[in-house]
Amino acid sequence: MKSKSLLLSLLLGLAVLAMAPLAPVLAESAAEPPAEELSWDALVPEDFNPEGLFEKYDLDQMEDNDPRAEEFMRELKAVWKIAPVVEELAGKRVKMPGFVVPLETQGDEVSSFFLVPYFGACIHVPPPPANQMVHVRLPQGAGLAADNLYEAVWVIGRLSIERTSNELGAAGYSMDDAQVEPYEED
């Protein structure tokens, strides 16, 4: 009886030792919930409606160099820079499609970028509203190849409410240590 008990104890001990290297992987996968696929519309509060600004100006009747058009652009940029966010999204692990607007590079890789809903955003004026831009920071050593910037991507990570702005635009959200995958429709 004693030898059976000793044998079982030894086998159990060996099993625990064999599984020990997997413990961090198992703990991480158990702790991290699956990412919720999020549409760009979900980032906009229901009560946010900048349409009134467009109605205030008769844009169809203006030329590009019209002083009223310039006033409209200044006002639009100011409103979009402070566009409200959906606070309930803070801390959620999400998966979002979009396009990359590079902010920081390390060698030939992009380490930080704005994720935007359409190609050419921030290059054309005006940039999207802050609630339609996410400042994404990739983990050290996990940069995005700079030659793949014209393709849509999926970005997976934990969404934070954080305002970031530079000459390209203003983001109302951010993701740190995000993961980037090529975009493929599910």
mmCIF file of C-alpha atoms in Angstrom:
data_model
loop_
_atom_site.group_PDB
_atom_site.id
_atom_site.type_symbol
_atom_site.label_atom_id
_atom_site.label_comp_id
_atom_site.label_asym_id
_atom_site.label_seq_id
_atom_site.Cartn_x
_atom_site.Cartn_y
_atom_site.Cartn_z
ATOM 1 C CA MET A 1 0.000 0.000 0.000
ATOM 2 C CA LYS A 2 2.837 2.317 0.913
ATOM 3 C CA SER A 3 4.554 1.730 -2.442
ATOM 4 C CA LYS A 4 1.324 2.505 -4.337
ATOM 5 C CA SER A 5 0.956 5.757 -2.423
ATOM 6 C CA LEU A 6 4.595 6.618 -3.054
ATOM 7 C CA LEU A 7 4.220 5.830 -6.764
ATOM 8 C CA LEU A 8 1.098 8.021 -7.033
ATOM 9 C CA SER A 9 2.877 10.852 -5.232
ATOM 10 C CA LEU A 10 5.848 10.548 -7.581
ATOM 11 C CA LEU A 11 3.617 10.526 -10.677
ATOM 12 C CA LEU A 12 1.674 13.526 -9.414
ATOM 13 C CA GLY A 13 4.921 15.380 -8.688
ATOM 14 C CA LEU A 14 6.258 14.612 -12.174
ATOM 15 C CA ALA A 15 2.996 15.784 -13.759
ATOM 16 C CA VAL A 16 3.185 19.068 -11.847
ATOM 17 C CA LEU A 17 6.816 19.558 -12.894
ATOM 18 C CA ALA A 18 5.987 18.758 -16.521
ATOM 19 C CA MET A 19 3.155 21.308 -16.540
ATOM 20 C CA ALA A 20 5.108 24.080 -14.783
ATOM 21 C CA PRO A 21 6.491 25.656 -18.000
ATOM 22 C CA LEU A 22 2.918 25.949 -19.303
ATOM 23 C CA ALA A 23 1.619 27.767 -16.220
ATOM 24 C CA PRO A 24 2.283 31.335 -17.478
ATOM 25 C CA VAL A 25 0.714 30.556 -20.861
ATOM 26 C CA LEU A 26 -2.316 28.916 -19.296
ATOM 27 C CA ALA A 27 -2.717 31.733 -16.770
ATOM 28 C CA GLU A 28 -2.463 34.403 -19.482
ATOM 29 C CA SER A 29 -4.961 32.722 -21.800
ATOM 30 C CA ALA A 30 -7.360 32.125 -18.922
ATOM 31 C CA ALA A 31 -7.062 35.709 -17.671
ATOM 32 C CA GLU A 32 -7.482 37.475 -21.044
ATOM 33 C CA PRO A 33 -11.082 37.594 -22.280
ATOM 34 C CA PRO A 34 -11.712 37.300 -26.012
ATOM 35 C CA ALA A 35 -11.702 40.604 -27.870
ATOM 36 C CA GLU A 36 -15.088 42.082 -28.764
ATOM 37 C CA GLU A 37 -15.278 43.147 -32.412
ATOM 38 C CA LEU A 38 -16.100 46.849 -32.372
ATOM 39 C CA SER A 39 -17.431 49.020 -35.183
ATOM 40 C CA TRP A 40 -16.414 52.657 -35.556
ATOM 41 C CA ASP A 41 -19.996 53.730 -34.817
ATOM 42 C CA ALA A 42 -19.660 52.203 -31.338
ATOM 43 C CA LEU A 43 -17.016 54.852 -30.504
ATOM 44 C CA VAL A 44 -19.483 57.720 -30.985
ATOM 45 C CA PRO A 45 -21.892 58.630 -28.160
ATOM 46 C CA GLU A 46 -25.533 58.490 -29.246
ATOM 47 C CA ASP A 47 -26.115 62.149 -28.389
ATOM 48 C CA PHE A 48 -23.149 63.473 -30.405
ATOM 49 C CA ASN A 49 -24.436 65.155 -33.542
ATOM 50 C CA PRO A 50 -22.120 67.616 -35.271
ATOM 51 C CA GLU A 51 -24.567 67.930 -38.182
ATOM 52 C CA GLY A 52 -25.758 71.286 -36.844
ATOM 53 C CA LEU A 53 -22.415 72.780 -37.783
ATOM 54 C CA PHE A 54 -22.905 71.734 -41.414
ATOM 55 C CA GLU A 55 -26.408 73.202 -41.446
ATOM 56 C CA LYS A 56 -25.120 76.511 -40.086
ATOM 57 C CA TYR A 57 -23.054 77.055 -43.250
ATOM 58 C CA ASP A 58 -24.320 76.789 -46.828
ATOM 59 C CA LEU A 59 -21.288 74.813 -47.990
ATOM 60 C CA ASP A 60 -22.596 74.195 -51.510
ATOM 61 C CA GLN A 61 -22.484 77.927 -52.175
ATOM 62 C CA MET A 62 -18.870 78.447 -51.045
ATOM 63 C CA GLU A 63 -15.579 78.417 -52.901
ATOM 64 C CA ASP A 64 -12.478 76.969 -51.199
ATOM 65 C CA ASN A 65 -10.980 80.395 -50.592
ATOM 66 C CA ASP A 66 -14.238 81.841 -49.230
ATOM 67 C CA PRO A 67 -13.611 83.334 -45.746
ATOM 68 C CA ARG A 68 -16.770 81.545 -44.543
ATOM 69 C CA ALA A 69 -15.280 78.206 -45.689
ATOM 70 C CA GLU A 70 -12.122 78.944 -43.734
ATOM 71 C CA GLU A 71 -14.215 79.861 -40.680
ATOM 72 C CA PHE A 72 -16.185 76.619 -41.089
ATOM 73 C CA MET A 73 -12.955 74.573 -41.221
ATOM 74 C CA ARG A 74 -11.607 76.239 -38.065
ATOM 75 C CA GLU A 75 -14.876 75.595 -36.240
ATOM 76 C CA LEU A 76 -15.097 72.014 -37.527
ATOM 77 C CA LYS A 77 -11.540 71.202 -36.399
ATOM 78 C CA ALA A 78 -12.242 72.663 -32.954
ATOM 79 C CA VAL A 79 -15.451 70.610 -32.536
ATOM 80 C CA TRP A 80 -13.883 67.400 -33.840
ATOM 81 C CA LYS A 81 -10.779 67.782 -31.662
ATOM 82 C CA ILE A 82 -12.951 67.580 -28.524
ATOM 83 C CA ALA A 83 -15.532 65.112 -29.882
ATOM 84 C CA PRO A 84 -16.921 63.133 -26.932
ATOM 85 C CA VAL A 85 -16.061 59.473 -26.364
ATOM 86 C CA VAL A 86 -18.012 56.517 -24.979
ATOM 87 C CA GLU A 87 -16.673 56.219 -21.419
ATOM 88 C CA GLU A 88 -18.143 52.712 -20.998
ATOM 89 C CA LEU A 89 -15.603 51.378 -23.499
ATOM 90 C CA ALA A 90 -12.676 52.114 -21.172
ATOM 91 C CA GLY A 91 -10.824 48.923 -20.283
ATOM 92 C CA LYS A 92 -12.619 46.709 -22.809
ATOM 93 C CA ARG A 93 -10.566 44.312 -24.888
ATOM 94 C CA VAL A 94 -11.575 45.013 -28.486
ATOM 95 C CA LYS A 95 -10.789 44.120 -32.082
ATOM 96 C CA MET A 96 -11.170 46.967 -34.583
ATOM 97 C CA PRO A 97 -10.588 47.285 -38.319
ATOM 98 C CA GLY A 98 -8.970 50.363 -39.780
ATOM 99 C CA PHE A 99 -6.058 52.036 -41.487
ATOM 100 C CA VAL A 100 -2.667 53.090 -40.136
ATOM 101 C CA VAL A 101 -1.431 56.690 -39.955
ATOM 102 C CA PRO A 102 2.189 56.384 -38.709
ATOM 103 C CA LEU A 103 3.286 58.549 -35.775
ATOM 104 C CA GLU A 104 6.560 56.987 -34.578
ATOM 105 C CA THR A 105 8.980 54.644 -36.296
ATOM 106 C CA GLN A 106 11.953 52.588 -35.199
ATOM 107 C CA GLY A 107 14.047 51.745 -38.236
ATOM 108 C CA ASP A 108 11.712 50.403 -40.916
ATOM 109 C CA GLU A 109 8.915 49.646 -38.464
ATOM 110 C CA VAL A 110 6.027 51.718 -37.157
ATOM 111 C CA SER A 111 5.806 51.578 -33.351
ATOM 112 C CA SER A 112 2.984 54.075 -32.798
ATOM 113 C CA PHE A 113 0.130 55.134 -35.068
ATOM 114 C CA PHE A 114 -3.386 56.504 -35.318
ATOM 115 C CA LEU A 115 -5.943 53.866 -36.282
ATOM 116 C CA VAL A 116 -8.543 55.559 -38.487
ATOM 117 C CA PRO A 117 -11.743 54.331 -40.163
ATOM 118 C CA TYR A 118 -10.863 55.117 -43.782
ATOM 119 C CA PHE A 119 -7.840 55.277 -46.039
ATOM 120 C CA GLY A 120 -6.287 58.734 -46.399
ATOM 121 C CA ALA A 121 -7.600 60.103 -43.097
ATOM 122 C CA CYS A 122 -5.311 62.759 -41.566
ATOM 123 C CA ILE A 123 -3.623 63.287 -44.914
ATOM 124 C CA HIS A 124 -6.676 65.048 -46.239
ATOM 125 C CA VAL A 125 -8.089 67.963 -44.285
ATOM 126 C CA PRO A 126 -9.846 67.780 -41.906
ATOM 127 C CA PRO A 127 -8.897 64.632 -39.981
ATOM 128 C CA PRO A 128 -11.705 62.517 -38.476
ATOM 129 C CA PRO A 129 -13.210 63.564 -35.125
ATOM 130 C CA ALA A 130 -11.307 62.502 -31.987
ATOM 131 C CA ASN A 131 -13.902 59.806 -31.295
ATOM 132 C CA GLN A 132 -12.990 58.240 -34.651
ATOM 133 C CA MET A 133 -9.246 57.984 -34.012
ATOM 134 C CA VAL A 134 -7.347 55.562 -31.753
ATOM 135 C CA HIS A 135 -3.707 56.154 -30.765
ATOM 136 C CA VAL A 136 -2.111 52.697 -30.939
ATOM 137 C CA ARG A 137 1.230 51.872 -29.315
ATOM 138 C CA LEU A 138 2.802 48.523 -30.138
ATOM 139 C CA PRO A 139 4.888 46.474 -27.702
ATOM 140 C CA GLN A 140 8.666 46.894 -27.854
ATOM 141 C CA GLY A 141 10.011 44.855 -30.767
ATOM 142 C CA ALA A 142 6.583 44.268 -32.342
ATOM 143 C CA GLY A 143 6.599 47.081 -34.896
ATOM 144 C CA LEU A 144 4.521 47.103 -38.050
ATOM 145 C CA ALA A 145 6.456 46.902 -41.330
ATOM 146 C CA ALA A 146 6.407 50.353 -42.931
ATOM 147 C CA ASP A 147 5.840 48.880 -46.399
ATOM 148 C CA ASN A 148 2.381 47.536 -45.427
ATOM 149 C CA LEU A 149 0.739 50.830 -44.527
ATOM 150 C CA TYR A 150 -1.740 50.955 -47.390
ATOM 151 C CA GLU A 151 -3.633 47.851 -46.343
ATOM 152 C CA ALA A 152 -6.449 47.635 -43.803
ATOM 153 C CA VAL A 153 -5.560 45.957 -40.498
ATOM 154 C CA TRP A 154 -7.215 44.541 -37.409
ATOM 155 C CA VAL A 155 -5.959 45.994 -34.135
ATOM 156 C CA ILE A 156 -6.578 44.023 -30.950
ATOM 157 C CA GLY A 157 -6.061 45.426 -27.485
ATOM 158 C CA ARG A 158 -7.505 47.087 -24.422
ATOM 159 C CA LEU A 159 -9.189 50.408 -25.195
ATOM 160 C CA SER A 160 -8.431 53.410 -22.974
ATOM 161 C CA ILE A 161 -9.928 56.876 -22.874
ATOM 162 C CA GLU A 162 -6.945 59.117 -23.551
ATOM 163 C CA ARG A 163 -6.720 62.289 -25.601
ATOM 164 C CA THR A 164 -3.662 62.587 -27.819
ATOM 165 C CA SER A 165 -3.095 65.261 -30.419
ATOM 166 C CA ASN A 166 -0.449 66.319 -32.893
ATOM 167 C CA GLU A 167 -0.313 68.034 -36.276
ATOM 168 C CA LEU A 168 -2.130 65.083 -37.917
ATOM 169 C CA GLY A 169 -5.161 65.126 -35.646
ATOM 170 C CA ALA A 170 -6.537 64.293 -32.222
ATOM 171 C CA ALA A 171 -7.464 60.866 -30.850
ATOM 172 C CA GLY A 172 -9.952 60.324 -28.045
ATOM 173 C CA TYR A 173 -8.975 56.694 -27.461
ATOM 174 C CA SER A 174 -5.741 54.738 -27.129
ATOM 175 C CA MET A 175 -4.456 51.155 -27.018
ATOM 176 C CA ASP A 176 -1.132 50.158 -25.475
ATOM 177 C CA ASP A 177 0.657 46.887 -26.242
ATOM 178 C CA ALA A 178 -1.768 46.271 -29.093
ATOM 179 C CA GLN A 179 -1.558 43.444 -31.571
ATOM 180 C CA VAL A 180 -1.912 44.033 -35.339
ATOM 181 C CA GLU A 181 -3.161 41.486 -37.861
ATOM 182 C CA PRO A 182 -3.875 41.745 -41.596
ATOM 183 C CA TYR A 183 -7.507 42.601 -42.242
ATOM 184 C CA GLU A 184 -9.653 39.739 -43.417
ATOM 185 C CA GLU A 185 -13.417 39.800 -43.225
ATOM 186 C CA ASP A 186 -14.696 37.276 -40.722
#
